[in-house]
Amino acid sequence: MLELPFNTSFRFFKMDLRLPFAEQLQPELVGTAVALVAVGITAAYIYFCKKPRGCLDPKKFKEFQLLKKTQLSHNSARFRFALPTSTSVLGLPVGKNILCRGKDGKGEQVERSYTPITLDSELGYFELVVKMYPQGRMSHHFRQMKEGDYLAVKGPKGRFSYKPGQARAYGMLAGGSGITPMFQLTRAILENPKDKTKLNLIYANVTLDDILLKEELDQLASKYPDRFQVYYVLNQPPESWTGGVGIVSKEMIQNHCPKPAKDIQILRCGPPGMNKAMATHLDALGYTPEMQFEF
């Protein structure tokens, strides 16, 4: 048995090597040839089985070039950034986010956390969906970015960690751009055939145009109807609207989220006022602190 790095071993099959002119070779030369073959097989094993190394650095900022900027609405856009090579991965664990650095309208440095909507199954790039608020300091930086510009990024960071099957079900309460960590987690769960976790999302916005990633969310709900359900809530709905109206209420949570239990968790991410109101509702409905998490 040949010992490999990282406490792994590789057992060779018994082989009858018939090398040309082997009869004329000295025994030690035959042994050397076999050893070289073994080294070659070991190198190939390490090359093909080694997990790609991520591009992020938790201690220092690294710059990534903007490949494409797609306007989604009057105040939101989708940004695609290039990784060093076409086979590179960002290296962001599910549930984590990245810290982005830029300059505000006064030229002062600003840093904000964002959650990519892509996973490490997508090679060579990562994407952010950003809602750019009129007075937002980092919003100004993204609003001014043009294709070819660079964004400074550091990470991974964040308190939430996810492992497949760690909960029977998740209820998710999102508002505005708070959808991005929910979308990342939803994709990771649904696209893993071994993960049977169920997901219920309540997503609140002001108008229909404010709903980010609606097409992608609807496609996931259609593809995985037994595992993922989404309920949209609008403060200013159109006349033909059939979803929720107003703000997210206790009744909506009762009707569209898993009931309190030790093996479920309710996640929330939205504006501060919404997060505070949702925490009050969840406490009143019997969800313990261990059943709640705020991004």
PDB file of C-alpha atoms in Angstrom:
ATOM      1  CA  MET A   1       0.000   0.000   0.000  1.00  0.00           C
ATOM      2  CA  LEU A   2       1.333   3.449  -0.923  1.00  0.00           C
ATOM      3  CA  GLU A   3       0.785   6.204   1.663  1.00  0.00           C
ATOM      4  CA  LEU A   4      -0.495   9.494   0.251  1.00  0.00           C
ATOM      5  CA  PRO A   5      -0.690  13.025   1.690  1.00  0.00           C
ATOM      6  CA  PHE A   6      -3.657  14.095   3.861  1.00  0.00           C
ATOM      7  CA  ASN A   7      -3.838  10.704   5.607  1.00  0.00           C
ATOM      8  CA  THR A   8      -5.184   8.944   2.525  1.00  0.00           C
ATOM      9  CA  SER A   9      -3.952   5.698   1.062  1.00  0.00           C
ATOM     10  CA  PHE A  10      -4.192   4.123  -2.368  1.00  0.00           C
ATOM     11  CA  ARG A  11      -4.068   0.362  -2.854  1.00  0.00           C
ATOM     12  CA  PHE A  12      -2.759  -0.851  -6.185  1.00  0.00           C
ATOM     13  CA  PHE A  13      -4.219  -3.840  -7.948  1.00  0.00           C
ATOM     14  CA  LYS A  14      -1.876  -6.741  -8.478  1.00  0.00           C
ATOM     15  CA  MET A  15      -0.379  -6.154 -11.899  1.00  0.00           C
ATOM     16  CA  ASP A  16       1.799  -8.273 -14.188  1.00  0.00           C
ATOM     17  CA  LEU A  17       4.057  -5.623 -15.722  1.00  0.00           C
ATOM     18  CA  ARG A  18       5.722  -6.970 -18.874  1.00  0.00           C
ATOM     19  CA  LEU A  19       8.181  -4.222 -19.778  1.00  0.00           C
ATOM     20  CA  PRO A  20      10.117  -4.416 -23.066  1.00  0.00           C
ATOM     21  CA  PHE A  21      13.550  -5.962 -22.497  1.00  0.00           C
ATOM     22  CA  ALA A  22      12.656  -6.462 -18.827  1.00  0.00           C
ATOM     23  CA  GLU A  23      14.638  -9.692 -18.851  1.00  0.00           C
ATOM     24  CA  GLN A  24      17.832  -7.720 -19.595  1.00  0.00           C
ATOM     25  CA  LEU A  25      17.202  -5.112 -16.835  1.00  0.00           C
ATOM     26  CA  GLN A  26      18.741  -5.340 -13.421  1.00  0.00           C
ATOM     27  CA  PRO A  27      16.222  -5.955 -10.578  1.00  0.00           C
ATOM     28  CA  GLU A  28      16.834  -2.512  -9.049  1.00  0.00           C
ATOM     29  CA  LEU A  29      16.054  -0.843 -12.396  1.00  0.00           C
ATOM     30  CA  VAL A  30      12.775  -2.724 -12.668  1.00  0.00           C
ATOM     31  CA  GLY A  31      11.942  -1.605  -9.129  1.00  0.00           C
ATOM     32  CA  THR A  32      12.691   1.996 -10.057  1.00  0.00           C
ATOM     33  CA  ALA A  33      10.403   1.821 -13.103  1.00  0.00           C
ATOM     34  CA  VAL A  34       7.540   0.459 -11.016  1.00  0.00           C
ATOM     35  CA  ALA A  35       8.117   3.183  -8.415  1.00  0.00           C
ATOM     36  CA  LEU A  36       7.924   5.878 -11.086  1.00  0.00           C
ATOM     37  CA  VAL A  37       4.627   4.456 -12.320  1.00  0.00           C
ATOM     38  CA  ALA A  38       3.314   4.506  -8.759  1.00  0.00           C
ATOM     39  CA  VAL A  39       4.360   8.146  -8.306  1.00  0.00           C
ATOM     40  CA  GLY A  40       2.609   9.062 -11.542  1.00  0.00           C
ATOM     41  CA  ILE A  41      -0.616   7.379 -10.450  1.00  0.00           C
ATOM     42  CA  THR A  42      -0.396   9.102  -7.057  1.00  0.00           C
ATOM     43  CA  ALA A  43       0.062  12.519  -8.678  1.00  0.00           C
ATOM     44  CA  ALA A  44      -2.911  11.930 -10.968  1.00  0.00           C
ATOM     45  CA  TYR A  45      -5.035  10.840  -8.013  1.00  0.00           C
ATOM     46  CA  ILE A  46      -4.193  13.997  -6.057  1.00  0.00           C
ATOM     47  CA  TYR A  47      -4.776  16.245  -9.090  1.00  0.00           C
ATOM     48  CA  PHE A  48      -8.192  14.873  -9.981  1.00  0.00           C
ATOM     49  CA  CYS A  49      -9.521  14.342  -6.455  1.00  0.00           C
ATOM     50  CA  LYS A  50      -8.340  17.550  -4.818  1.00  0.00           C
ATOM     51  CA  LYS A  51     -11.159  19.985  -4.061  1.00  0.00           C
ATOM     52  CA  PRO A  52     -10.662  23.340  -5.847  1.00  0.00           C
ATOM     53  CA  ARG A  53      -9.314  26.039  -3.578  1.00  0.00           C
ATOM     54  CA  GLY A  54     -11.547  29.062  -3.095  1.00  0.00           C
ATOM     55  CA  CYS A  55     -10.530  32.560  -4.162  1.00  0.00           C
ATOM     56  CA  LEU A  56     -11.552  34.383  -0.992  1.00  0.00           C
ATOM     57  CA  ASP A  57      -9.207  35.550   1.756  1.00  0.00           C
ATOM     58  CA  PRO A  58     -10.714  36.198   5.209  1.00  0.00           C
ATOM     59  CA  LYS A  59      -7.890  38.567   6.190  1.00  0.00           C
ATOM     60  CA  LYS A  60      -7.348  40.761   3.165  1.00  0.00           C
ATOM     61  CA  PHE A  61      -9.378  42.235   0.314  1.00  0.00           C
ATOM     62  CA  LYS A  62      -8.970  40.819  -3.191  1.00  0.00           C
ATOM     63  CA  GLU A  63     -10.227  42.520  -6.350  1.00  0.00           C
ATOM     64  CA  PHE A  64     -12.580  40.945  -8.890  1.00  0.00           C
ATOM     65  CA  GLN A  65     -13.480  42.457 -12.261  1.00  0.00           C
ATOM     66  CA  LEU A  66     -17.073  43.242 -13.171  1.00  0.00           C
ATOM     67  CA  LEU A  67     -17.979  41.257 -16.298  1.00  0.00           C
ATOM     68  CA  LYS A  68     -21.629  42.204 -16.670  1.00  0.00           C
ATOM     69  CA  LYS A  69     -24.109  44.570 -15.049  1.00  0.00           C
ATOM     70  CA  THR A  70     -27.797  43.879 -15.692  1.00  0.00           C
ATOM     71  CA  GLN A  71     -30.399  46.384 -14.546  1.00  0.00           C
ATOM     72  CA  LEU A  72     -33.346  44.594 -12.936  1.00  0.00           C
ATOM     73  CA  SER A  73     -35.441  47.584 -11.872  1.00  0.00           C
ATOM     74  CA  HIS A  74     -35.069  51.309 -11.301  1.00  0.00           C
ATOM     75  CA  ASN A  75     -32.985  50.664  -8.160  1.00  0.00           C
ATOM     76  CA  SER A  76     -31.627  47.108  -8.421  1.00  0.00           C
ATOM     77  CA  ALA A  77     -29.109  45.328 -10.634  1.00  0.00           C
ATOM     78  CA  ARG A  78     -27.358  41.998 -11.075  1.00  0.00           C
ATOM     79  CA  PHE A  79     -23.538  42.068 -11.063  1.00  0.00           C
ATOM     80  CA  ARG A  80     -21.383  39.247 -12.457  1.00  0.00           C
ATOM     81  CA  PHE A  81     -17.716  39.248 -11.379  1.00  0.00           C
ATOM     82  CA  ALA A  82     -14.915  37.185 -12.890  1.00  0.00           C
ATOM     83  CA  LEU A  83     -12.824  34.763 -10.874  1.00  0.00           C
ATOM     84  CA  PRO A  84      -9.124  34.267 -11.769  1.00  0.00           C
ATOM     85  CA  THR A  85      -9.730  31.319 -14.130  1.00  0.00           C
ATOM     86  CA  SER A  86     -12.663  29.639 -15.853  1.00  0.00           C
ATOM     87  CA  THR A  87     -12.459  26.751 -13.361  1.00  0.00           C
ATOM     88  CA  SER A  88     -12.037  28.842 -10.194  1.00  0.00           C
ATOM     89  CA  VAL A  89     -14.603  28.774  -7.375  1.00  0.00           C
ATOM     90  CA  LEU A  90     -15.369  31.608  -4.985  1.00  0.00           C
ATOM     91  CA  GLY A  91     -15.093  29.285  -1.982  1.00  0.00           C
ATOM     92  CA  LEU A  92     -18.072  30.571  -0.006  1.00  0.00           C
ATOM     93  CA  PRO A  93     -19.765  28.078   2.361  1.00  0.00           C
ATOM     94  CA  VAL A  94     -23.561  28.016   2.245  1.00  0.00           C
ATOM     95  CA  GLY A  95     -24.956  30.527   4.729  1.00  0.00           C
ATOM     96  CA  LYS A  96     -21.910  32.805   4.684  1.00  0.00           C
ATOM     97  CA  ASN A  97     -21.471  36.207   3.043  1.00  0.00           C
ATOM     98  CA  ILE A  98     -18.709  38.486   1.783  1.00  0.00           C
ATOM     99  CA  LEU A  99     -17.553  41.975   2.769  1.00  0.00           C
ATOM    100  CA  CYS A 100     -17.380  44.440  -0.133  1.00  0.00           C
ATOM    101  CA  ARG A 101     -15.425  47.709  -0.067  1.00  0.00           C
ATOM    102  CA  GLY A 102     -16.091  50.843  -2.086  1.00  0.00           C
ATOM    103  CA  LYS A 103     -16.480  54.624  -1.914  1.00  0.00           C
ATOM    104  CA  ASP A 104     -19.559  56.671  -1.150  1.00  0.00           C
ATOM    105  CA  GLY A 105     -20.707  59.897  -2.796  1.00  0.00           C
ATOM    106  CA  LYS A 106     -18.147  61.899  -0.774  1.00  0.00           C
ATOM    107  CA  GLY A 107     -15.264  59.664  -1.773  1.00  0.00           C
ATOM    108  CA  GLU A 108     -15.023  58.096   1.670  1.00  0.00           C
ATOM    109  CA  GLN A 109     -14.313  54.380   2.048  1.00  0.00           C
ATOM    110  CA  VAL A 110     -17.269  52.197   3.001  1.00  0.00           C
ATOM    111  CA  GLU A 111     -17.743  48.471   3.610  1.00  0.00           C
ATOM    112  CA  ARG A 112     -20.931  46.397   3.484  1.00  0.00           C
ATOM    113  CA  SER A 113     -21.800  42.695   3.596  1.00  0.00           C
ATOM    114  CA  TYR A 114     -23.542  40.969   0.679  1.00  0.00           C
ATOM    115  CA  THR A 115     -24.573  37.386  -0.049  1.00  0.00           C
ATOM    116  CA  PRO A 116     -23.838  36.057  -3.562  1.00  0.00           C
ATOM    117  CA  ILE A 117     -26.723  34.306  -5.312  1.00  0.00           C
ATOM    118  CA  THR A 118     -24.333  31.839  -6.973  1.00  0.00           C
ATOM    119  CA  LEU A 119     -22.902  28.640  -5.487  1.00  0.00           C
ATOM    120  CA  ASP A 120     -19.527  26.986  -5.880  1.00  0.00           C
ATOM    121  CA  SER A 121     -21.100  24.655  -8.438  1.00  0.00           C
ATOM    122  CA  GLU A 122     -20.778  27.598 -10.847  1.00  0.00           C
ATOM    123  CA  LEU A 123     -17.202  27.995 -12.017  1.00  0.00           C
ATOM    124  CA  GLY A 124     -15.298  31.084 -13.112  1.00  0.00           C
ATOM    125  CA  TYR A 125     -17.600  33.778 -11.710  1.00  0.00           C
ATOM    126  CA  PHE A 126     -19.902  34.866  -8.888  1.00  0.00           C
ATOM    127  CA  GLU A 127     -22.977  37.116  -8.888  1.00  0.00           C
ATOM    128  CA  LEU A 128     -24.510  39.686  -6.574  1.00  0.00           C
ATOM    129  CA  VAL A 129     -28.012  41.143  -6.742  1.00  0.00           C
ATOM    130  CA  VAL A 130     -27.951  44.605  -5.177  1.00  0.00           C
ATOM    131  CA  LYS A 131     -30.749  47.012  -4.334  1.00  0.00           C
ATOM    132  CA  MET A 132     -29.310  50.524  -4.510  1.00  0.00           C
ATOM    133  CA  TYR A 133     -30.982  52.908  -2.084  1.00  0.00           C
ATOM    134  CA  PRO A 134     -30.891  56.696  -2.711  1.00  0.00           C
ATOM    135  CA  GLN A 135     -28.987  57.464   0.501  1.00  0.00           C
ATOM    136  CA  GLY A 136     -27.052  54.200   0.692  1.00  0.00           C
ATOM    137  CA  ARG A 137     -23.305  54.769   0.873  1.00  0.00           C
ATOM    138  CA  MET A 138     -22.314  51.431  -0.675  1.00  0.00           C
ATOM    139  CA  SER A 139     -25.304  51.733  -2.996  1.00  0.00           C
ATOM    140  CA  HIS A 140     -23.567  54.735  -4.545  1.00  0.00           C
ATOM    141  CA  HIS A 141     -20.494  52.620  -5.305  1.00  0.00           C
ATOM    142  CA  PHE A 142     -22.508  49.904  -7.048  1.00  0.00           C
ATOM    143  CA  ARG A 143     -24.592  52.496  -8.921  1.00  0.00           C
ATOM    144  CA  GLN A 144     -21.396  54.016 -10.347  1.00  0.00           C
ATOM    145  CA  MET A 145     -19.754  50.707 -11.278  1.00  0.00           C
ATOM    146  CA  LYS A 146     -19.190  50.005 -14.965  1.00  0.00           C
ATOM    147  CA  GLU A 147     -18.231  46.763 -16.693  1.00  0.00           C
ATOM    148  CA  GLY A 148     -14.464  46.406 -16.415  1.00  0.00           C
ATOM    149  CA  ASP A 149     -14.286  48.000 -12.963  1.00  0.00           C
ATOM    150  CA  TYR A 150     -13.018  46.072  -9.957  1.00  0.00           C
ATOM    151  CA  LEU A 151     -14.668  45.311  -6.613  1.00  0.00           C
ATOM    152  CA  ALA A 152     -12.654  44.662  -3.448  1.00  0.00           C
ATOM    153  CA  VAL A 153     -13.964  41.620  -1.561  1.00  0.00           C
ATOM    154  CA  LYS A 154     -13.012  39.825   1.654  1.00  0.00           C
ATOM    155  CA  GLY A 155     -14.467  36.707   3.289  1.00  0.00           C
ATOM    156  CA  PRO A 156     -16.080  34.349   4.075  1.00  0.00           C
ATOM    157  CA  LYS A 157     -17.882  35.872   7.042  1.00  0.00           C
ATOM    158  CA  GLY A 158     -21.160  35.444   8.906  1.00  0.00           C
ATOM    159  CA  ARG A 159     -22.635  33.574  11.881  1.00  0.00           C
ATOM    160  CA  PHE A 160     -24.878  31.121  10.023  1.00  0.00           C
ATOM    161  CA  SER A 161     -23.521  27.723   9.031  1.00  0.00           C
ATOM    162  CA  TYR A 162     -25.387  25.073   7.094  1.00  0.00           C
ATOM    163  CA  LYS A 163     -24.989  21.336   6.767  1.00  0.00           C
ATOM    164  CA  PRO A 164     -27.470  19.213   4.777  1.00  0.00           C
ATOM    165  CA  GLY A 165     -30.222  17.788   6.935  1.00  0.00           C
ATOM    166  CA  GLN A 166     -29.509  19.864  10.026  1.00  0.00           C
ATOM    167  CA  ALA A 167     -33.188  20.902  10.128  1.00  0.00           C
ATOM    168  CA  ARG A 168     -36.385  19.205   8.992  1.00  0.00           C
ATOM    169  CA  ALA A 169     -37.742  22.482   7.629  1.00  0.00           C
ATOM    170  CA  TYR A 170     -36.976  26.187   7.378  1.00  0.00           C
ATOM    171  CA  GLY A 171     -39.386  29.076   7.416  1.00  0.00           C
ATOM    172  CA  MET A 172     -37.881  32.168   5.797  1.00  0.00           C
ATOM    173  CA  LEU A 173     -39.054  35.755   6.291  1.00  0.00           C
ATOM    174  CA  ALA A 174     -37.414  38.133   3.820  1.00  0.00           C
ATOM    175  CA  GLY A 175     -37.882  41.762   2.875  1.00  0.00           C
ATOM    176  CA  GLY A 176     -36.349  43.606  -0.083  1.00  0.00           C
ATOM    177  CA  SER A 177     -32.684  42.702  -0.659  1.00  0.00           C
ATOM    178  CA  GLY A 178     -32.896  40.362   2.355  1.00  0.00           C
ATOM    179  CA  ILE A 179     -33.870  37.692  -0.156  1.00  0.00           C
ATOM    180  CA  THR A 180     -30.240  36.986  -1.159  1.00  0.00           C
ATOM    181  CA  PRO A 181     -29.195  34.762   1.795  1.00  0.00           C
ATOM    182  CA  MET A 182     -32.535  32.952   1.535  1.00  0.00           C
ATOM    183  CA  PHE A 183     -32.031  32.388  -2.192  1.00  0.00           C
ATOM    184  CA  GLN A 184     -28.512  31.051  -1.658  1.00  0.00           C
ATOM    185  CA  LEU A 185     -29.709  28.579   0.984  1.00  0.00           C
ATOM    186  CA  THR A 186     -32.765  27.574  -1.054  1.00  0.00           C
ATOM    187  CA  ARG A 187     -30.667  26.750  -4.101  1.00  0.00           C
ATOM    188  CA  ALA A 188     -28.109  24.798  -2.091  1.00  0.00           C
ATOM    189  CA  ILE A 189     -30.816  22.660  -0.477  1.00  0.00           C
ATOM    190  CA  LEU A 190     -32.997  22.036  -3.515  1.00  0.00           C
ATOM    191  CA  GLU A 191     -30.110  21.303  -5.869  1.00  0.00           C
ATOM    192  CA  ASN A 192     -28.697  18.685  -3.509  1.00  0.00           C
ATOM    193  CA  PRO A 193     -30.573  15.406  -4.239  1.00  0.00           C
ATOM    194  CA  LYS A 194     -29.549  14.027  -0.833  1.00  0.00           C
ATOM    195  CA  ASP A 195     -31.014  16.981   1.089  1.00  0.00           C
ATOM    196  CA  LYS A 196     -34.715  16.545   1.906  1.00  0.00           C
ATOM    197  CA  THR A 197     -35.163  19.758   3.922  1.00  0.00           C
ATOM    198  CA  LYS A 198     -38.443  21.598   3.237  1.00  0.00           C
ATOM    199  CA  LEU A 199     -38.597  25.368   2.738  1.00  0.00           C
ATOM    200  CA  ASN A 200     -41.355  27.943   3.136  1.00  0.00           C
ATOM    201  CA  LEU A 201     -40.586  31.531   2.118  1.00  0.00           C
ATOM    202  CA  ILE A 202     -42.568  34.685   2.865  1.00  0.00           C
ATOM    203  CA  TYR A 203     -41.123  37.527   0.802  1.00  0.00           C
ATOM    204  CA  ALA A 204     -42.296  41.102   1.394  1.00  0.00           C
ATOM    205  CA  ASN A 205     -41.861  44.131  -0.866  1.00  0.00           C
ATOM    206  CA  VAL A 206     -43.539  47.449  -1.644  1.00  0.00           C
ATOM    207  CA  THR A 207     -44.484  46.910  -5.303  1.00  0.00           C
ATOM    208  CA  LEU A 208     -44.421  44.066  -7.805  1.00  0.00           C
ATOM    209  CA  ASP A 209     -41.367  45.584  -9.534  1.00  0.00           C
ATOM    210  CA  ASP A 210     -39.460  45.470  -6.240  1.00  0.00           C
ATOM    211  CA  ILE A 211     -39.512  41.666  -6.061  1.00  0.00           C
ATOM    212  CA  LEU A 212     -35.964  40.477  -6.705  1.00  0.00           C
ATOM    213  CA  LEU A 213     -35.273  37.100  -8.340  1.00  0.00           C
ATOM    214  CA  LYS A 214     -39.002  36.435  -8.791  1.00  0.00           C
ATOM    215  CA  GLU A 215     -38.543  34.436 -11.990  1.00  0.00           C
ATOM    216  CA  GLU A 216     -35.892  32.236 -10.373  1.00  0.00           C
ATOM    217  CA  LEU A 217     -37.964  31.742  -7.216  1.00  0.00           C
ATOM    218  CA  ASP A 218     -41.060  30.814  -9.224  1.00  0.00           C
ATOM    219  CA  GLN A 219     -39.051  28.316 -11.262  1.00  0.00           C
ATOM    220  CA  LEU A 220     -37.757  26.638  -8.095  1.00  0.00           C
ATOM    221  CA  ALA A 221     -41.274  26.520  -6.606  1.00  0.00           C
ATOM    222  CA  SER A 222     -42.564  24.930  -9.820  1.00  0.00           C
ATOM    223  CA  LYS A 223     -39.729  22.414 -10.023  1.00  0.00           C
ATOM    224  CA  TYR A 224     -39.851  21.408  -6.342  1.00  0.00           C
ATOM    225  CA  PRO A 225     -43.518  21.879  -5.323  1.00  0.00           C
ATOM    226  CA  ASP A 226     -43.314  19.392  -2.439  1.00  0.00           C
ATOM    227  CA  ARG A 227     -40.230  21.002  -0.921  1.00  0.00           C
ATOM    228  CA  PHE A 228     -40.398  24.734  -1.617  1.00  0.00           C
ATOM    229  CA  GLN A 229     -43.275  27.179  -1.380  1.00  0.00           C
ATOM    230  CA  VAL A 230     -43.119  30.961  -1.711  1.00  0.00           C
ATOM    231  CA  TYR A 231     -45.718  33.507  -0.576  1.00  0.00           C
ATOM    232  CA  TYR A 232     -45.300  37.084  -1.805  1.00  0.00           C
ATOM    233  CA  VAL A 233     -46.558  40.060   0.214  1.00  0.00           C
ATOM    234  CA  LEU A 234     -46.911  43.542  -1.311  1.00  0.00           C
ATOM    235  CA  ASN A 235     -47.622  46.836   0.407  1.00  0.00           C
ATOM    236  CA  GLN A 236     -48.872  48.364  -2.846  1.00  0.00           C
ATOM    237  CA  PRO A 237     -50.198  45.476  -4.950  1.00  0.00           C
ATOM    238  CA  PRO A 238     -51.639  45.729  -8.466  1.00  0.00           C
ATOM    239  CA  GLU A 239     -55.372  45.192  -8.985  1.00  0.00           C
ATOM    240  CA  SER A 240     -55.001  41.581 -10.112  1.00  0.00           C
ATOM    241  CA  TRP A 241     -52.797  40.598  -7.138  1.00  0.00           C
ATOM    242  CA  THR A 242     -53.657  37.301  -5.396  1.00  0.00           C
ATOM    243  CA  GLY A 243     -50.841  37.190  -2.844  1.00  0.00           C
ATOM    244  CA  GLY A 244     -50.495  38.832   0.564  1.00  0.00           C
ATOM    245  CA  VAL A 245     -51.303  42.506   1.066  1.00  0.00           C
ATOM    246  CA  GLY A 246     -49.846  44.958   3.565  1.00  0.00           C
ATOM    247  CA  ILE A 247     -47.141  43.818   5.966  1.00  0.00           C
ATOM    248  CA  VAL A 248     -46.246  40.318   7.132  1.00  0.00           C
ATOM    249  CA  SER A 249     -48.603  39.376   9.976  1.00  0.00           C
ATOM    250  CA  LYS A 250     -48.708  36.657  12.612  1.00  0.00           C
ATOM    251  CA  GLU A 251     -51.480  34.980  10.630  1.00  0.00           C
ATOM    252  CA  MET A 252     -49.295  34.822   7.523  1.00  0.00           C
ATOM    253  CA  ILE A 253     -46.511  33.191   9.507  1.00  0.00           C
ATOM    254  CA  GLN A 254     -48.967  30.678  10.986  1.00  0.00           C
ATOM    255  CA  ASN A 255     -50.343  29.807   7.556  1.00  0.00           C
ATOM    256  CA  HIS A 256     -47.108  29.695   5.553  1.00  0.00           C
ATOM    257  CA  CYS A 257     -44.307  28.618   7.911  1.00  0.00           C
ATOM    258  CA  PRO A 258     -43.596  25.349   9.740  1.00  0.00           C
ATOM    259  CA  LYS A 259     -45.083  25.129  13.236  1.00  0.00           C
ATOM    260  CA  PRO A 260     -42.793  25.528  16.261  1.00  0.00           C
ATOM    261  CA  ALA A 261     -40.729  22.368  16.803  1.00  0.00           C
ATOM    262  CA  LYS A 262     -37.215  21.415  17.868  1.00  0.00           C
ATOM    263  CA  ASP A 263     -36.218  20.355  14.351  1.00  0.00           C
ATOM    264  CA  ILE A 264     -37.281  23.524  12.476  1.00  0.00           C
ATOM    265  CA  GLN A 265     -35.888  27.039  12.278  1.00  0.00           C
ATOM    266  CA  ILE A 266     -37.257  30.403  11.180  1.00  0.00           C
ATOM    267  CA  LEU A 267     -34.786  32.678   9.374  1.00  0.00           C
ATOM    268  CA  ARG A 268     -35.330  36.398   8.875  1.00  0.00           C
ATOM    269  CA  CYS A 269     -33.534  39.042   6.853  1.00  0.00           C
ATOM    270  CA  GLY A 270     -34.903  42.448   5.964  1.00  0.00           C
ATOM    271  CA  PRO A 271     -34.961  46.102   7.022  1.00  0.00           C
ATOM    272  CA  PRO A 272     -34.417  46.668  10.787  1.00  0.00           C
ATOM    273  CA  GLY A 273     -38.077  47.549  11.375  1.00  0.00           C
ATOM    274  CA  MET A 274     -39.268  44.366   9.712  1.00  0.00           C
ATOM    275  CA  ASN A 275     -36.762  42.195  11.569  1.00  0.00           C
ATOM    276  CA  LYS A 276     -37.925  43.623  14.891  1.00  0.00           C
ATOM    277  CA  ALA A 277     -41.607  43.110  14.048  1.00  0.00           C
ATOM    278  CA  MET A 278     -40.970  39.535  12.884  1.00  0.00           C
ATOM    279  CA  ALA A 279     -39.127  38.719  16.117  1.00  0.00           C
ATOM    280  CA  THR A 280     -42.149  39.954  18.096  1.00  0.00           C
ATOM    281  CA  HIS A 281     -44.523  37.833  16.012  1.00  0.00           C
ATOM    282  CA  LEU A 282     -42.359  34.726  16.337  1.00  0.00           C
ATOM    283  CA  ASP A 283     -42.066  35.086  20.104  1.00  0.00           C
ATOM    284  CA  ALA A 284     -45.838  35.447  20.376  1.00  0.00           C
ATOM    285  CA  LEU A 285     -46.364  32.325  18.240  1.00  0.00           C
ATOM    286  CA  GLY A 286     -44.192  30.176  20.483  1.00  0.00           C
ATOM    287  CA  TYR A 287     -40.959  30.020  18.515  1.00  0.00           C
ATOM    288  CA  THR A 288     -38.090  29.791  21.020  1.00  0.00           C
ATOM    289  CA  PRO A 289     -34.801  31.719  20.533  1.00  0.00           C
ATOM    290  CA  GLU A 290     -33.189  28.457  19.363  1.00  0.00           C
ATOM    291  CA  MET A 291     -35.756  28.237  16.559  1.00  0.00           C
ATOM    292  CA  GLN A 292     -34.973  31.737  15.266  1.00  0.00           C
ATOM    293  CA  PHE A 293     -32.026  33.221  13.369  1.00  0.00           C
ATOM    294  CA  GLU A 294     -31.524  36.727  11.985  1.00  0.00           C
ATOM    295  CA  PHE A 295     -28.991  37.331   9.223  1.00  0.00           C
TER     296      PHE A 295
END
